[in-house]
Amino acid sequence: MSSSNGPVAPAAGPLLGPAEIRALAEQAGVRPTKTLGQNFVLDGGTVRKIVRQADVVAGERVVEVGPGLGSLTLGLLEAGADVVAVEIDPVLGALLPDTVRRHVPGIQVDSVDLPDVVPGSDADTTPATDEVTDDPGGPHVAPPSLTVVRGDALDVTHLPGRPPTALVANLPYNVSVPVLLTFLERFPTLERVLVMVQAEVADRLAADPGSRTYGVPSAKVAWYASARRTATVGRTVFWPAPNVDSALVRMDRRPAPATTATREQVFGVVDAAFAQRRKMLRSALGAVAGGAEAASRAITAAGVDPQARGEALDIHAFARVAEQLHP
């Protein structure tokens, strides 16, 4: 992408620094917007911490949502990952390939608009490792590569190349929870998630039943994975600096609860239980059960106290209640 200000100076290292980030933004005419929840990471140490805590290994297929100017993208590539980055901002999506090529000369970079993504494309032809028969060391890991998918992450139903095994992202603040739940649902191959989100959101994602921060995000994430907050991130590592602190959350995939109820049925019970948080379950679930008495019978049959509130139930208890409501 060209600019009247001329090209950005050659990369000074493997990662983006503060001066280059601002120069890239100025060159492209990018103004970080609250609408898209854009806050770019300036600090290379924070980038490497995210990659390290995600346990990214060379050759692994990693999906990143909201790569922005490319700070975390370059960190993932530095670790040897095979990255597919989903970017909704058309200007940033067009700028990212050039930025990556400048920092990682010779890297394979592809771009595709979301409507043109073919399900399973290259799935069987892009292995994580390539056998090298004349190398006494045996197989080696394929070099890192980048595929930029231009479009809304919430509209993604499939990705090009091999299925991703990790989601690593500095998520846009305004869509962090919907994006997480969407990708956990649509990509069962995801084994690990490491995301940077608002500290308040991190607390909700990792909350245990009975805590004041436990709610719909906590319960729904628990359907897919265990979640824990791993670190606090200060405001000064971002440009522009947000008004709140951020935090890292690690999620590890685990089997969904064993239940005859569907995920949609269980999530419907979760939504109803927290729609009126201070109400007892027998009242909160009355609308979905056909009345408070019917709700009370179903809740009791599930081994749950009808006078309890939603914040007291873990995902397994919600599943048992859903089974009784949908026999």
Short mmCIF file of C-alpha atoms in Angstrom, two decimals:
data_model
loop_
_atom_site.label_atom_id
_atom_site.label_comp_id
_atom_site.label_asym_id
_atom_site.label_seq_id
_atom_site.Cartn_x
_atom_site.Cartn_y
_atom_site.Cartn_z
CA MET A 1 0.00 0.00 0.00
CA SER A 2 1.46 3.33 -0.99
CA SER A 3 1.29 6.69 0.69
CA SER A 4 2.28 10.26 0.07
CA ASN A 5 4.58 9.90 3.04
CA GLY A 6 6.64 7.23 1.25
CA PRO A 7 7.33 3.64 2.22
CA VAL A 8 7.79 2.50 5.76
CA ALA A 9 11.45 1.99 6.69
CA PRO A 10 12.83 -1.57 6.54
CA ALA A 11 12.02 -3.73 9.52
CA ALA A 12 14.42 -3.27 12.42
CA GLY A 13 13.67 -6.70 13.92
CA PRO A 14 11.32 -9.66 13.87
CA LEU A 15 8.53 -7.80 15.68
CA LEU A 16 6.88 -4.40 15.31
CA GLY A 17 8.13 -1.58 17.50
CA PRO A 18 6.23 1.55 18.61
CA ALA A 19 7.73 3.80 15.93
CA GLU A 20 6.95 1.37 13.11
CA ILE A 21 3.40 0.81 14.35
CA ARG A 22 2.69 4.52 14.30
CA ALA A 23 4.39 4.90 10.91
CA LEU A 24 2.32 2.07 9.45
CA ALA A 25 -0.86 3.60 10.78
CA GLU A 26 0.03 7.02 9.39
CA GLN A 27 1.04 5.60 6.02
CA ALA A 28 -2.25 3.73 5.67
CA GLY A 29 -4.36 6.53 7.08
CA VAL A 30 -5.46 4.24 9.88
CA ARG A 31 -7.14 5.78 12.90
CA PRO A 32 -7.87 3.16 15.57
CA THR A 33 -11.62 3.09 16.10
CA LYS A 34 -13.70 2.24 19.14
CA THR A 35 -16.34 0.82 16.80
CA LEU A 36 -13.97 -2.01 15.84
CA GLY A 37 -12.40 -2.18 19.30
CA GLN A 38 -8.94 -1.48 17.93
CA ASN A 39 -6.01 -1.18 20.34
CA PHE A 40 -2.64 -2.14 18.86
CA VAL A 41 0.06 -3.84 20.97
CA LEU A 42 3.29 -1.82 21.08
CA ASP A 43 5.36 -4.04 23.37
CA GLY A 44 7.28 -7.01 21.94
CA GLY A 45 7.61 -8.57 25.37
CA THR A 46 3.83 -8.74 25.70
CA VAL A 47 3.55 -10.32 22.24
CA ARG A 48 6.07 -13.02 23.12
CA LYS A 49 4.35 -13.66 26.46
CA ILE A 50 1.07 -14.32 24.64
CA VAL A 51 2.74 -16.73 22.22
CA ARG A 52 4.61 -18.47 25.03
CA GLN A 53 1.53 -18.90 27.22
CA ALA A 54 -0.36 -20.32 24.24
CA ASP A 55 2.26 -23.10 23.89
CA VAL A 56 2.49 -22.47 20.15
CA VAL A 57 4.75 -24.98 18.41
CA ALA A 58 6.45 -24.72 15.03
CA GLY A 59 4.26 -25.95 12.19
CA GLU A 60 1.03 -25.61 14.17
CA ARG A 61 -2.02 -24.15 12.43
CA VAL A 62 -3.07 -21.11 14.47
CA VAL A 63 -6.03 -18.82 13.84
CA GLU A 64 -5.76 -15.16 14.88
CA VAL A 65 -8.77 -12.85 14.98
CA GLY A 66 -8.20 -9.12 14.58
CA PRO A 67 -4.48 -9.05 13.64
CA GLY A 68 -4.57 -5.28 13.17
CA LEU A 69 -1.16 -3.99 12.13
CA GLY A 70 0.47 -7.37 12.72
CA SER A 71 2.16 -7.24 16.13
CA LEU A 72 0.92 -10.64 17.33
CA THR A 73 0.93 -12.10 13.81
CA LEU A 74 4.69 -11.60 13.63
CA GLY A 75 5.12 -13.12 17.08
CA LEU A 76 3.23 -16.24 15.98
CA LEU A 77 5.30 -16.47 12.79
CA GLU A 78 8.48 -16.03 14.82
CA ALA A 79 7.43 -19.15 16.75
CA GLY A 80 7.06 -21.02 13.45
CA ALA A 81 3.26 -21.11 13.32
CA ASP A 82 1.19 -21.55 10.18
CA VAL A 83 -1.14 -18.58 10.70
CA VAL A 84 -4.57 -17.78 9.31
CA ALA A 85 -5.55 -14.25 10.33
CA VAL A 86 -9.13 -12.97 10.10
CA GLU A 87 -9.38 -9.18 9.71
CA ILE A 88 -12.61 -7.21 9.29
CA ASP A 89 -10.95 -3.85 8.51
CA PRO A 90 -10.27 -3.80 4.73
CA VAL A 91 -7.41 -1.32 5.04
CA LEU A 92 -5.60 -3.35 7.70
CA GLY A 93 -6.32 -6.57 5.84
CA ALA A 94 -4.63 -5.15 2.74
CA LEU A 95 -1.67 -3.75 4.69
CA LEU A 96 -0.79 -6.89 6.68
CA PRO A 97 0.76 -9.00 3.87
CA ASP A 98 3.32 -6.30 3.01
CA THR A 99 4.20 -5.80 6.67
CA VAL A 100 4.79 -9.52 7.14
CA ARG A 101 6.86 -9.85 3.97
CA ARG A 102 9.08 -6.99 5.10
CA HIS A 103 9.74 -8.67 8.46
CA VAL A 104 9.88 -12.26 7.21
CA PRO A 105 11.46 -12.20 3.73
CA GLY A 106 10.53 -15.15 1.54
CA ILE A 107 7.49 -16.15 3.57
CA GLN A 108 4.45 -17.50 1.74
CA VAL A 109 1.56 -15.05 2.16
CA ASP A 110 -1.91 -15.50 0.71
CA SER A 111 -5.04 -13.37 0.99
CA VAL A 112 -8.67 -14.26 0.42
CA ASP A 113 -12.01 -12.55 0.94
CA LEU A 114 -14.28 -14.46 3.32
CA PRO A 115 -16.99 -15.22 0.72
CA ASP A 116 -14.31 -16.89 -1.45
CA VAL A 117 -12.99 -19.25 1.24
CA VAL A 118 -13.44 -22.85 0.11
CA PRO A 119 -14.24 -25.35 2.90
CA GLY A 120 -11.32 -27.66 3.52
CA SER A 121 -9.19 -26.11 0.79
CA ASP A 122 -5.61 -27.36 0.99
CA ALA A 123 -6.62 -29.43 4.03
CA ASP A 124 -4.81 -32.51 2.75
CA THR A 125 -1.97 -30.76 0.94
CA THR A 126 -0.54 -28.48 3.62
CA PRO A 127 0.98 -30.79 6.22
CA ALA A 128 2.43 -29.57 9.47
CA THR A 129 5.62 -31.51 8.76
CA ASP A 130 7.30 -32.60 5.54
CA GLU A 131 9.27 -35.82 5.32
CA VAL A 132 12.85 -35.28 4.11
CA THR A 133 14.18 -38.67 3.14
CA ASP A 134 17.76 -37.56 2.52
CA ASP A 135 18.05 -35.79 5.87
CA PRO A 136 19.48 -38.00 8.63
CA GLY A 137 17.59 -35.85 11.10
CA GLY A 138 14.29 -37.13 9.74
CA PRO A 139 11.22 -34.97 9.18
CA HIS A 140 11.41 -31.23 9.55
CA VAL A 141 8.73 -28.68 10.26
CA ALA A 142 7.31 -26.79 7.31
CA PRO A 143 8.23 -23.08 7.26
CA PRO A 144 5.77 -20.59 8.72
CA SER A 145 3.18 -19.08 6.40
CA LEU A 146 0.33 -16.58 6.57
CA THR A 147 -3.15 -16.56 5.07
CA VAL A 148 -5.15 -13.37 5.56
CA VAL A 149 -8.93 -13.82 5.47
CA ARG A 150 -10.67 -10.50 4.95
CA GLY A 151 -14.08 -10.50 6.61
CA ASP A 152 -16.08 -10.57 9.83
CA ALA A 153 -14.95 -13.29 12.25
CA LEU A 154 -18.54 -13.82 13.36
CA ASP A 155 -19.39 -14.87 9.79
CA VAL A 156 -16.59 -17.44 9.56
CA THR A 157 -17.88 -21.00 9.19
CA HIS A 158 -14.72 -22.56 7.78
CA LEU A 159 -11.11 -21.57 7.09
CA PRO A 160 -8.65 -22.35 4.30
CA GLY A 161 -5.95 -24.92 4.86
CA ARG A 162 -5.59 -27.36 7.70
CA PRO A 163 -8.04 -27.05 10.61
CA PRO A 164 -6.59 -24.82 13.35
CA THR A 165 -5.53 -26.33 16.66
CA ALA A 166 -5.12 -23.03 18.51
CA LEU A 167 -6.80 -19.62 18.63
CA VAL A 168 -4.42 -16.87 19.74
CA ALA A 169 -5.58 -13.27 19.58
CA ASN A 170 -5.71 -9.78 21.00
CA LEU A 171 -9.48 -9.76 20.61
CA PRO A 172 -11.37 -6.58 19.78
CA TYR A 173 -12.99 -5.58 23.06
CA ASN A 174 -16.48 -5.11 21.67
CA VAL A 175 -16.87 -8.67 20.28
CA SER A 176 -14.55 -10.78 22.41
CA VAL A 177 -17.16 -13.11 23.96
CA PRO A 178 -19.20 -13.70 20.77
CA VAL A 179 -16.01 -14.43 18.81
CA LEU A 180 -14.78 -16.92 21.41
CA LEU A 181 -18.06 -18.81 21.57
CA THR A 182 -18.39 -18.80 17.77
CA PHE A 183 -14.94 -20.28 17.19
CA LEU A 184 -15.20 -22.83 19.99
CA GLU A 185 -18.45 -24.03 18.45
CA ARG A 186 -17.47 -24.01 14.79
CA PHE A 187 -13.91 -25.33 15.11
CA PRO A 188 -13.85 -28.43 17.34
CA THR A 189 -10.22 -28.97 16.33
CA LEU A 190 -9.24 -26.02 18.55
CA GLU A 191 -7.37 -27.57 21.46
CA ARG A 192 -6.19 -24.34 23.08
CA VAL A 193 -7.22 -20.70 23.22
CA LEU A 194 -5.10 -17.84 24.53
CA VAL A 195 -6.71 -14.42 24.22
CA MET A 196 -6.14 -10.93 25.52
CA VAL A 197 -9.40 -9.27 26.57
CA GLN A 198 -10.61 -6.61 28.99
CA ALA A 199 -9.74 -7.61 32.56
CA GLU A 200 -13.42 -7.54 33.51
CA VAL A 201 -14.27 -9.90 30.64
CA ALA A 202 -11.38 -12.17 31.61
CA ASP A 203 -12.80 -12.44 35.12
CA ARG A 204 -16.19 -13.43 33.73
CA LEU A 205 -14.77 -16.00 31.33
CA ALA A 206 -12.75 -17.72 34.05
CA ALA A 207 -15.25 -17.38 36.92
CA ASP A 208 -16.36 -20.38 38.97
CA PRO A 209 -19.96 -21.03 40.07
CA GLY A 210 -20.84 -19.06 43.17
CA SER A 211 -18.65 -16.06 42.39
CA ARG A 212 -20.15 -12.64 41.67
CA THR A 213 -18.57 -12.59 38.20
CA TYR A 214 -19.98 -15.98 37.19
CA GLY A 215 -22.58 -15.66 34.46
CA VAL A 216 -23.57 -16.56 30.91
CA PRO A 217 -20.03 -16.32 29.40
CA SER A 218 -18.56 -18.43 32.23
CA ALA A 219 -21.15 -21.19 31.88
CA LYS A 220 -21.10 -21.31 28.09
CA VAL A 221 -17.31 -21.38 27.83
CA ALA A 222 -17.32 -24.22 30.38
CA TRP A 223 -19.34 -26.31 27.90
CA TYR A 224 -16.27 -26.35 25.65
CA ALA A 225 -13.22 -25.80 27.81
CA SER A 226 -11.65 -25.08 31.14
CA ALA A 227 -10.65 -21.42 31.49
CA ARG A 228 -8.19 -19.57 33.70
CA ARG A 229 -6.83 -16.06 33.85
CA THR A 230 -3.05 -16.18 33.46
CA ALA A 231 -1.80 -12.58 33.55
CA THR A 232 -2.79 -8.93 33.82
CA VAL A 233 -1.71 -6.58 31.03
CA GLY A 234 -1.31 -2.87 31.71
CA ARG A 235 -2.70 -0.12 29.51
CA THR A 236 0.66 1.29 28.44
CA VAL A 237 1.47 -1.61 26.09
CA PHE A 238 -1.33 -0.48 23.73
CA TRP A 239 -1.81 2.29 21.23
CA PRO A 240 -4.09 4.02 21.80
CA ALA A 241 -4.08 3.25 25.51
CA PRO A 242 -7.49 1.86 26.53
CA ASN A 243 -9.39 3.14 29.55
CA VAL A 244 -9.24 -0.26 31.27
CA ASP A 245 -6.69 -2.94 32.03
CA SER A 246 -6.51 -6.14 30.02
CA ALA A 247 -5.77 -9.74 30.92
CA LEU A 248 -4.78 -13.02 29.30
CA VAL A 249 -7.15 -15.98 29.47
CA ARG A 250 -6.10 -19.55 28.64
CA MET A 251 -8.71 -22.14 27.65
CA ASP A 252 -8.12 -25.84 27.14
CA ARG A 253 -10.65 -27.93 25.24
CA ARG A 254 -12.37 -30.71 27.15
CA PRO A 255 -15.29 -33.03 26.33
CA ALA A 256 -18.74 -31.47 26.51
CA PRO A 257 -20.95 -32.66 29.39
CA ALA A 258 -22.48 -36.08 28.85
CA THR A 259 -26.17 -35.28 28.35
CA THR A 260 -29.14 -36.11 26.17
CA ALA A 261 -29.93 -32.40 25.88
CA THR A 262 -28.52 -30.47 22.95
CA ARG A 263 -26.10 -27.60 23.35
CA GLU A 264 -28.82 -25.20 22.23
CA GLN A 265 -31.21 -26.53 24.89
CA VAL A 266 -28.60 -26.24 27.63
CA PHE A 267 -27.63 -22.73 26.55
CA GLY A 268 -31.31 -21.77 26.52
CA VAL A 269 -31.52 -22.75 30.19
CA VAL A 270 -28.35 -20.78 30.94
CA ASP A 271 -29.74 -17.67 29.22
CA ALA A 272 -33.04 -17.93 31.09
CA ALA A 273 -31.35 -18.48 34.46
CA PHE A 274 -29.25 -15.32 34.14
CA ALA A 275 -31.80 -13.12 32.35
CA GLN A 276 -33.12 -12.22 35.80
CA ARG A 277 -30.06 -12.96 37.86
CA ARG A 278 -31.54 -12.35 41.30
CA LYS A 279 -34.56 -14.58 40.76
CA MET A 280 -34.67 -18.14 42.07
CA LEU A 281 -34.45 -20.79 39.38
CA ARG A 282 -38.09 -21.85 39.72
CA SER A 283 -39.11 -18.31 38.74
CA ALA A 284 -36.33 -17.61 36.26
CA LEU A 285 -37.06 -20.79 34.30
CA GLY A 286 -40.84 -20.46 34.44
CA ALA A 287 -41.09 -19.08 30.92
CA VAL A 288 -39.14 -21.95 29.33
CA ALA A 289 -40.79 -24.63 31.50
CA GLY A 290 -44.40 -23.54 31.12
CA GLY A 291 -44.76 -22.09 34.59
CA ALA A 292 -43.03 -21.96 37.96
CA GLU A 293 -44.48 -25.26 39.19
CA ALA A 294 -43.32 -27.14 36.10
CA ALA A 295 -39.92 -25.51 36.43
CA SER A 296 -39.72 -26.51 40.09
CA ARG A 297 -40.48 -30.15 39.26
CA ALA A 298 -37.86 -30.27 36.51
CA ILE A 299 -35.22 -28.58 38.66
CA THR A 300 -35.87 -30.93 41.57
CA ALA A 301 -35.72 -33.97 39.29
CA ALA A 302 -32.32 -32.73 38.12
CA GLY A 303 -31.05 -32.80 41.69
CA VAL A 304 -30.94 -29.02 42.00
CA ASP A 305 -32.56 -26.81 44.64
CA PRO A 306 -35.42 -24.84 42.96
CA GLN A 307 -34.66 -21.94 45.30
CA ALA A 308 -31.08 -21.72 44.08
CA ARG A 309 -30.02 -19.02 41.65
CA GLY A 310 -28.30 -19.52 38.32
CA GLU A 311 -24.96 -18.39 39.68
CA ALA A 312 -24.83 -21.52 41.87
CA LEU A 313 -25.00 -24.02 38.97
CA ASP A 314 -22.09 -25.38 36.98
CA ILE A 315 -22.53 -26.42 33.36
CA HIS A 316 -23.25 -30.04 34.32
CA ALA A 317 -26.15 -28.94 36.54
CA PHE A 318 -27.52 -26.76 33.74
CA ALA A 319 -27.33 -29.80 31.45
CA ARG A 320 -29.28 -31.94 33.92
CA VAL A 321 -32.00 -29.30 34.17
CA ALA A 322 -32.16 -29.06 30.37
CA GLU A 323 -32.61 -32.84 30.19
CA GLN A 324 -35.64 -32.63 32.46
CA LEU A 325 -37.13 -29.76 30.48
CA HIS A 326 -36.52 -31.55 27.16
CA PRO A 327 -37.03 -35.28 27.88
#
